[in-house]
mmCIF file of C-alpha atoms and ligand atoms in Angstrom:
data_model
loop_
_atom_site.group_PDB
_atom_site.id
_atom_site.type_symbol
_atom_site.label_atom_id
_atom_site.label_comp_id
_atom_site.label_asym_id
_atom_site.label_seq_id
_atom_site.Cartn_x
_atom_site.Cartn_y
_atom_site.Cartn_z
ATOM 1 C CA UNK A 312 142.013 241.977 -8.483
ATOM 2 C CA UNK A 313 142.593 238.238 -8.412
ATOM 3 C CA UNK A 314 139.978 235.494 -8.229
ATOM 4 C CA UNK A 315 141.084 232.105 -6.896
ATOM 5 C CA UNK A 316 139.330 228.823 -6.229
ATOM 6 C CA UNK A 317 141.707 226.873 -4.018
ATOM 7 C CA UNK A 318 142.821 227.179 -0.409
ATOM 8 C CA UNK A 319 146.450 226.877 -1.476
ATOM 9 C CA UNK A 320 146.128 229.879 -3.826
ATOM 10 C CA UNK A 321 144.639 232.082 -1.076
ATOM 11 C CA UNK A 322 147.350 231.034 1.337
ATOM 12 C CA UNK A 323 150.083 231.770 -1.233
ATOM 13 C CA UNK A 324 148.679 235.270 -1.864
ATOM 14 C CA UNK A 325 148.367 236.031 1.851
ATOM 15 C CA UNK A 326 151.881 234.645 2.528
ATOM 16 C CA UNK A 327 153.306 237.022 -0.088
ATOM 17 C CA UNK A 328 151.470 240.004 1.448
ATOM 18 C CA UNK A 329 152.609 239.050 4.934
ATOM 19 C CA UNK A 330 156.211 238.814 3.688
ATOM 20 C CA UNK A 331 155.853 242.483 2.694
ATOM 21 C CA UNK A 332 154.491 243.342 6.162
ATOM 22 C CA UNK A 333 150.958 244.057 4.908
ATOM 23 C CA UNK A 334 147.771 243.746 6.980
ATOM 24 C CA UNK A 335 144.829 241.696 5.716
ATOM 25 C CA UNK A 336 141.054 242.116 6.069
ATOM 26 C CA UNK A 337 138.477 239.431 5.288
ATOM 27 C CA UNK A 338 134.883 239.995 4.192
ATOM 28 C CA UNK A 339 133.029 236.653 4.254
ATOM 29 C CA UNK A 340 130.023 236.617 1.868
ATOM 30 C CA UNK A 341 127.756 234.256 -0.003
ATOM 31 C CA UNK A 342 128.019 236.444 -3.119
ATOM 32 C CA UNK A 343 125.359 238.262 -5.126
ATOM 33 C CA UNK A 344 126.933 241.320 -3.609
ATOM 34 C CA UNK A 345 124.892 244.434 -2.904
ATOM 35 C CA UNK A 346 125.535 247.832 -1.315
ATOM 36 C CA UNK A 347 125.610 246.257 2.156
ATOM 37 C CA UNK A 348 128.520 243.993 1.142
ATOM 38 C CA UNK A 349 130.142 246.902 -0.668
ATOM 39 C CA UNK A 350 130.155 248.912 2.565
ATOM 40 C CA UNK A 351 131.909 246.020 4.368
ATOM 41 C CA UNK A 352 134.533 245.757 1.615
ATOM 42 C CA UNK A 353 135.117 249.518 1.620
ATOM 43 C CA UNK A 354 135.544 249.498 5.383
ATOM 44 C CA UNK A 355 138.053 246.658 5.132
ATOM 45 C CA UNK A 356 139.931 248.459 2.347
ATOM 46 C CA UNK A 357 140.106 251.569 4.547
ATOM 47 C CA UNK A 358 141.375 249.598 7.572
ATOM 48 C CA UNK A 359 143.776 247.109 5.938
ATOM 49 C CA UNK A 360 146.513 246.990 3.278
ATOM 50 C CA UNK A 361 144.824 244.066 1.472
ATOM 51 C CA UNK A 362 141.239 242.754 1.432
ATOM 52 C CA UNK A 363 140.056 239.227 0.689
ATOM 53 C CA UNK A 364 136.357 238.696 -0.118
ATOM 54 C CA UNK A 365 135.112 235.128 0.108
ATOM 55 C CA UNK A 366 132.192 234.273 -2.168
ATOM 56 C CA UNK A 367 130.817 230.894 -1.133
ATOM 57 C CA UNK A 368 127.218 229.753 -0.832
ATOM 58 C CA UNK A 369 127.840 227.565 2.168
ATOM 59 C CA UNK A 370 125.670 224.446 1.819
ATOM 60 C CA UNK A 371 125.931 223.400 5.477
ATOM 61 C CA UNK A 372 124.169 226.512 6.780
ATOM 62 C CA UNK A 373 120.991 225.782 4.771
ATOM 63 C CA UNK A 374 118.300 223.473 6.119
ATOM 64 C CA UNK A 375 116.777 220.784 3.875
ATOM 65 C CA UNK A 376 113.715 222.934 3.076
ATOM 66 C CA UNK A 377 115.658 226.173 2.602
ATOM 67 C CA UNK A 378 116.760 228.009 -0.548
ATOM 68 C CA UNK A 379 120.266 226.571 -1.216
ATOM 69 C CA UNK A 380 119.547 225.782 -4.892
ATOM 70 C CA UNK A 381 117.611 229.002 -5.518
ATOM 71 C CA UNK A 382 120.094 231.262 -3.704
ATOM 72 C CA UNK A 383 121.113 233.922 -6.273
ATOM 73 C CA UNK A 384 124.616 233.628 -7.742
ATOM 74 C CA UNK A 385 126.455 235.947 -10.179
ATOM 75 C CA UNK A 386 130.221 235.810 -9.845
ATOM 76 C CA UNK A 387 130.835 238.181 -12.793
ATOM 77 C CA UNK A 388 128.776 240.886 -11.090
ATOM 78 C CA UNK A 389 130.501 240.105 -7.769
ATOM 79 C CA UNK A 390 133.895 240.679 -9.407
ATOM 80 C CA UNK A 391 132.775 244.126 -10.550
ATOM 81 C CA UNK A 392 131.549 245.032 -7.048
ATOM 82 C CA UNK A 393 134.750 243.824 -5.336
ATOM 83 C CA UNK A 394 136.940 245.607 -7.860
ATOM 84 C CA UNK A 395 134.857 248.813 -7.560
ATOM 85 C CA UNK A 396 135.140 248.736 -3.775
ATOM 86 C CA UNK A 397 138.922 248.258 -3.916
ATOM 87 C CA UNK A 398 139.133 244.578 -2.842
ATOM 88 C CA UNK A 399 142.255 242.620 -3.811
ATOM 89 C CA UNK A 400 141.244 238.979 -3.997
ATOM 90 C CA UNK A 401 138.070 236.902 -4.281
ATOM 91 C CA UNK A 402 138.145 233.396 -2.831
ATOM 92 C CA UNK A 403 135.408 231.469 -4.666
ATOM 93 C CA UNK A 404 135.844 227.792 -3.773
ATOM 94 C CA UNK A 405 133.756 224.823 -4.907
ATOM 95 C CA UNK A 406 131.901 223.046 -2.073
ATOM 96 C CA UNK A 407 134.309 220.089 -2.528
ATOM 97 C CA UNK A 408 137.274 222.378 -1.760
ATOM 98 C CA UNK A 409 135.710 223.415 1.546
ATOM 99 C CA UNK A 410 134.086 220.077 2.431
ATOM 100 C CA UNK A 411 136.169 217.150 1.207
ATOM 101 C CA UNK A 412 134.819 213.605 1.637
ATOM 102 C CA UNK A 413 134.561 212.518 5.290
ATOM 103 C CA UNK A 414 134.351 216.103 6.532
ATOM 104 C CA UNK A 415 133.152 215.530 10.091
ATOM 105 C CA UNK A 416 134.314 218.451 12.248
ATOM 106 C CA UNK A 417 131.956 221.285 13.159
ATOM 107 C CA UNK A 418 132.009 224.403 15.319
ATOM 108 C CA UNK A 419 128.894 224.561 17.443
ATOM 109 C CA UNK A 420 127.750 227.238 19.874
ATOM 110 C CA UNK A 421 125.129 227.510 22.605
ATOM 111 C CA UNK A 422 123.609 230.542 24.382
ATOM 112 C CA UNK A 423 123.816 233.097 21.523
ATOM 113 C CA UNK A 424 122.111 230.678 19.126
ATOM 114 C CA UNK A 425 119.253 229.475 21.360
ATOM 115 C CA UNK A 426 116.680 232.090 20.292
ATOM 116 C CA UNK A 427 115.724 234.069 17.175
ATOM 117 C CA UNK A 428 116.970 232.455 13.944
ATOM 118 C CA UNK A 429 118.845 229.791 15.922
ATOM 119 C CA UNK A 430 115.556 228.462 17.312
ATOM 120 C CA UNK A 431 113.989 228.263 13.861
ATOM 121 C CA UNK A 432 116.813 227.277 11.528
ATOM 122 C CA UNK A 433 118.200 224.038 12.979
ATOM 123 C CA UNK A 434 121.907 223.683 12.236
ATOM 124 C CA UNK A 435 122.170 227.113 10.601
ATOM 125 C CA UNK A 436 124.645 228.623 13.042
ATOM 126 C CA UNK A 437 126.658 225.423 13.254
ATOM 127 C CA UNK A 438 127.115 225.794 9.485
ATOM 128 C CA UNK A 439 127.961 229.482 9.755
ATOM 129 C CA UNK A 440 130.460 229.034 12.606
ATOM 130 C CA UNK A 441 132.121 226.100 10.875
ATOM 131 C CA UNK A 442 132.614 227.902 7.568
ATOM 132 C CA UNK A 443 133.690 231.171 9.207
ATOM 133 C CA UNK A 444 136.260 229.284 11.348
ATOM 134 C CA UNK A 445 137.572 227.617 8.209
ATOM 135 C CA UNK A 446 137.814 230.979 6.426
ATOM 136 C CA UNK A 447 139.699 232.437 9.398
ATOM 137 C CA UNK A 448 142.132 229.524 9.282
ATOM 138 C CA UNK A 449 142.508 229.702 5.492
ATOM 139 C CA UNK A 450 143.014 233.482 5.231
ATOM 140 C CA UNK A 451 144.413 234.312 8.687
ATOM 141 C CA UNK A 452 143.059 237.899 8.582
ATOM 142 C CA UNK A 453 143.872 240.661 11.045
ATOM 143 C CA UNK A 454 140.247 241.816 10.883
ATOM 144 C CA UNK A 455 136.974 240.369 9.613
ATOM 145 C CA UNK A 456 133.867 242.365 8.704
ATOM 146 C CA UNK A 457 130.223 241.460 9.407
ATOM 147 C CA UNK A 458 126.981 243.363 8.932
ATOM 148 C CA UNK A 459 124.801 244.354 11.875
ATOM 149 C CA UNK A 460 121.758 243.182 9.907
ATOM 150 C CA UNK A 461 122.721 239.613 10.849
ATOM 151 C CA UNK A 462 123.010 240.642 14.493
ATOM 152 C CA UNK A 463 122.717 237.117 15.913
ATOM 153 C CA UNK A 464 125.402 235.903 13.506
ATOM 154 C CA UNK A 465 127.653 238.752 14.611
ATOM 155 C CA UNK A 466 127.126 237.995 18.325
ATOM 156 C CA UNK A 467 127.777 234.312 17.656
ATOM 157 C CA UNK A 468 130.952 234.925 15.655
ATOM 158 C CA UNK A 469 132.229 237.258 18.379
ATOM 159 C CA UNK A 470 131.523 234.515 20.936
ATOM 160 C CA UNK A 471 133.325 231.679 19.171
ATOM 161 C CA UNK A 472 136.260 233.965 18.334
ATOM 162 C CA UNK A 473 136.567 234.693 22.052
ATOM 163 C CA UNK A 474 135.884 231.134 23.217
ATOM 164 C CA UNK A 475 138.227 229.446 20.720
ATOM 165 C CA UNK A 476 140.926 232.177 20.857
ATOM 166 C CA UNK A 477 140.924 233.106 17.194
ATOM 167 C CA UNK A 478 143.399 235.942 16.702
ATOM 168 C CA UNK A 479 141.148 238.182 14.619
ATOM 169 C CA UNK A 480 139.360 241.447 15.320
ATOM 170 C CA UNK A 481 135.656 241.338 14.470
ATOM 171 C CA UNK A 482 134.391 244.596 13.004
ATOM 172 C CA UNK A 483 130.634 245.299 12.923
ATOM 173 C CA UNK A 484 129.259 247.506 10.155
ATOM 174 C CA UNK A 485 125.873 249.280 10.126
ATOM 175 C CA UNK A 486 122.821 248.055 8.202
ATOM 176 C CA UNK A 487 122.621 249.485 4.686
ATOM 177 C CA UNK A 488 119.078 250.273 3.487
ATOM 178 C CA UNK A 489 117.313 251.058 0.242
ATOM 179 C CA UNK A 490 116.147 254.688 -0.060
ATOM 180 C CA UNK A 491 112.683 253.627 1.190
ATOM 181 C CA UNK A 492 114.045 251.843 4.282
ATOM 182 C CA UNK A 493 114.150 248.164 3.263
ATOM 183 C CA UNK A 494 117.369 246.572 4.562
ATOM 184 C CA UNK A 495 119.569 245.391 1.670
ATOM 185 C CA UNK A 496 119.581 241.620 1.292
ATOM 186 C CA UNK A 497 120.379 239.196 -1.514
ATOM 187 C CA UNK A 498 116.982 237.627 -0.759
ATOM 188 C CA UNK A 499 115.148 240.859 -1.700
ATOM 189 C CA UNK A 500 115.498 239.648 -5.306
ATOM 190 C CA UNK A 501 112.891 236.937 -4.547
ATOM 191 C CA UNK A 502 110.171 239.559 -3.906
ATOM 192 C CA UNK A 503 107.440 240.287 -6.478
ATOM 193 C CA UNK A 504 106.445 243.928 -7.016
ATOM 194 C CA UNK A 505 103.605 243.670 -4.482
ATOM 195 C CA UNK A 506 105.796 241.826 -1.984
ATOM 196 C CA UNK A 507 108.521 244.433 -2.370
ATOM 197 C CA UNK A 508 106.002 247.119 -1.347
ATOM 198 C CA UNK A 509 104.738 244.974 1.534
ATOM 199 C CA UNK A 510 108.316 244.369 2.759
ATOM 200 C CA UNK A 511 108.516 248.007 3.815
ATOM 201 C CA UNK A 512 106.495 246.971 6.849
ATOM 202 C CA UNK A 513 109.673 245.557 8.429
ATOM 203 C CA UNK A 514 111.517 248.871 8.691
ATOM 204 C CA UNK A 515 108.276 250.747 9.347
ATOM 205 C CA UNK A 516 107.285 248.524 12.292
ATOM 206 C CA UNK A 517 110.794 248.815 13.770
ATOM 207 C CA UNK A 518 110.493 252.588 13.393
ATOM 208 C CA UNK A 519 107.278 252.442 15.422
ATOM 209 C CA UNK A 520 108.934 250.276 18.080
ATOM 210 C CA UNK A 521 111.849 252.690 18.332
ATOM 211 C CA UNK A 522 109.447 255.658 18.556
ATOM 212 C CA UNK A 523 107.713 253.981 21.506
ATOM 213 C CA UNK A 524 111.070 253.643 23.295
ATOM 214 C CA UNK A 525 111.886 257.263 22.485
ATOM 215 C CA UNK A 526 108.599 258.238 24.124
ATOM 216 C CA UNK A 527 109.822 256.487 27.283
ATOM 217 C CA UNK A 528 108.455 252.937 26.965
ATOM 218 C CA UNK A 529 110.903 250.507 28.592
ATOM 219 C CA UNK A 530 108.870 247.305 28.803
ATOM 220 C CA UNK A 531 110.250 244.877 26.213
ATOM 221 C CA UNK A 532 106.843 243.211 25.844
ATOM 222 C CA UNK A 533 105.107 246.535 25.180
ATOM 223 C CA UNK A 534 107.626 247.393 22.446
ATOM 224 C CA UNK A 535 107.317 243.889 20.958
ATOM 225 C CA UNK A 536 103.521 244.347 20.880
ATOM 226 C CA UNK A 537 103.798 247.692 19.063
ATOM 227 C CA UNK A 538 105.998 246.077 16.405
ATOM 228 C CA UNK A 539 103.921 242.890 16.090
ATOM 229 C CA UNK A 540 100.659 244.875 15.785
ATOM 230 C CA UNK A 541 102.146 246.950 13.012
ATOM 231 C CA UNK A 542 103.468 243.852 11.154
ATOM 232 C CA UNK A 543 100.132 242.056 11.514
ATOM 233 C CA UNK A 544 98.358 244.884 9.677
ATOM 234 C CA UNK A 545 100.197 243.957 6.460
ATOM 235 C CA UNK A 546 98.249 241.140 4.746
ATOM 236 C CA UNK A 547 101.315 239.767 2.893
ATOM 237 C CA UNK A 548 103.403 239.583 6.084
ATOM 238 C CA UNK A 549 103.600 236.581 8.416
ATOM 239 C CA UNK A 550 105.565 237.188 11.604
ATOM 240 C CA UNK A 551 108.196 234.574 12.427
ATOM 241 C CA UNK A 552 109.484 236.365 15.515
ATOM 242 C CA UNK A 553 109.713 239.738 17.246
ATOM 243 C CA UNK A 554 112.174 239.656 20.149
ATOM 244 C CA UNK A 555 114.083 241.976 22.448
ATOM 245 C CA UNK A 556 117.382 240.454 23.589
ATOM 246 C CA UNK A 557 120.715 241.409 25.059
ATOM 247 C CA UNK A 558 123.052 242.244 22.174
ATOM 248 C CA UNK A 559 125.960 240.201 23.560
ATOM 249 C CA UNK A 560 124.385 236.975 24.823
ATOM 250 C CA UNK A 561 121.178 237.053 22.722
ATOM 251 C CA UNK A 562 119.038 236.194 25.754
ATOM 252 C CA UNK A 563 115.612 237.800 26.313
ATOM 253 C CA UNK A 564 115.385 241.007 28.312
ATOM 254 C CA UNK A 565 112.358 242.331 30.171
ATOM 255 C CA UNK A 566 113.411 245.957 30.082
ATOM 256 C CA UNK A 567 114.813 247.876 27.142
ATOM 257 C CA UNK A 568 118.207 249.063 28.332
ATOM 258 C CA UNK A 569 121.468 250.003 26.693
ATOM 259 C CA UNK A 570 122.638 247.324 24.238
ATOM 260 C CA UNK A 571 119.207 245.814 23.664
ATOM 261 C CA UNK A 572 118.777 244.231 20.252
ATOM 262 C CA UNK A 573 115.219 244.404 18.921
ATOM 263 C CA UNK A 574 115.062 241.863 16.102
ATOM 264 C CA UNK A 575 112.375 240.620 13.747
ATOM 265 C CA UNK A 576 111.987 237.885 11.144
ATOM 266 C CA UNK A 577 109.008 238.092 8.816
ATOM 267 C CA UNK A 578 107.835 236.062 5.846
ATOM 268 C CA UNK A 579 106.707 238.200 2.943
ATOM 269 C CA UNK A 580 105.087 235.572 0.764
ATOM 270 C CA UNK A 581 107.650 232.759 0.787
ATOM 271 C CA UNK A 582 110.633 235.040 1.443
ATOM 272 C CA UNK A 583 111.898 235.264 4.993
ATOM 273 C CA UNK A 584 113.432 238.656 5.775
ATOM 274 C CA UNK A 585 115.160 239.876 8.931
ATOM 275 C CA UNK A 586 115.797 243.336 10.303
ATOM 276 C CA UNK A 587 116.665 244.907 13.669
ATOM 277 C CA UNK A 588 117.804 247.916 15.625
ATOM 278 C CA UNK A 589 120.013 248.310 18.675
ATOM 279 C CA UNK A 590 118.779 250.554 21.411
ATOM 280 C CA UNK A 591 121.754 252.860 22.103
HETATM 281 O O1 PAF B 710 126.289 236.344 6.270
HETATM 282 C C1 PAF B 710 126.588 235.565 5.350
HETATM 283 O O2 PAF B 710 126.544 235.884 4.157
HETATM 284 C C2 PAF B 710 127.031 234.151 5.702
HETATM 285 O O3 PAF B 710 126.321 233.652 6.790
HETATM 286 C C3 PAF B 710 128.548 234.014 5.919
HETATM 287 C C4 PAF B 710 129.021 234.821 7.126
HETATM 288 C C5 PAF B 710 129.284 234.481 4.676
HETATM 289 C C6 PAF B 710 128.907 232.552 6.175
HETATM 290 O O4 PAF B 710 128.564 231.749 5.091
#
């Protein structure tokens, strides 16, 4: 397993693999890898001859009051995870490698980024789309792997790949959860013991929303109310949003139909966590 810091080194490695006729998968990450990332890497290793994992805390997707400085980093641990999952190369650039002076070109999207996190985190998806486009151009993968936990990110990446004709297959991987139901996230490390217990309300309230649909409820508002009521019972939780949207265009739906994404964002103390489910 190789770890490289420059674009030229990644390109040289990929060129050599391509010369041997090998296929390449890319798993874009911000590091501090957990079981969720591991599942993406393992999927890529199963699908491709070689797997590149990018580890880059992308400054341009953080707002001025967000946790860029505090975001957890541990490249030694990341190396162990990538190696254990069978990855071949980590690309771990400095911000100056990705954003040289006078960097002024961005990939921006509309529609899929209007609601949910896009409405609350100004510039976030512009930062994500820009860095992911750069990674696609740097690595040139056959396939790239994204977690369903960041469902709006996934829909947005799919959209710009289609709109801008990137020649890469986007592969969605299921949410990985702790044994008690909490969705794995690097930000879970911010939670105190009490907050960690309180955070279970995210998966629990989604379970209640899903149960309502299973009982035959099809009104999006009624399902949103079930989830919001459940979240509001937890004193340490502050709801940022509960929404039901179309999985592809991330626009609100009135009825829960096939391909409806039910998504929530909740502050537990100062930590903002997201979770979701897709109805069928
Ligand atoms: O999901 C993430 O970790 C990031 O948004 C990504 C896709 C690696 C871009 O920085």
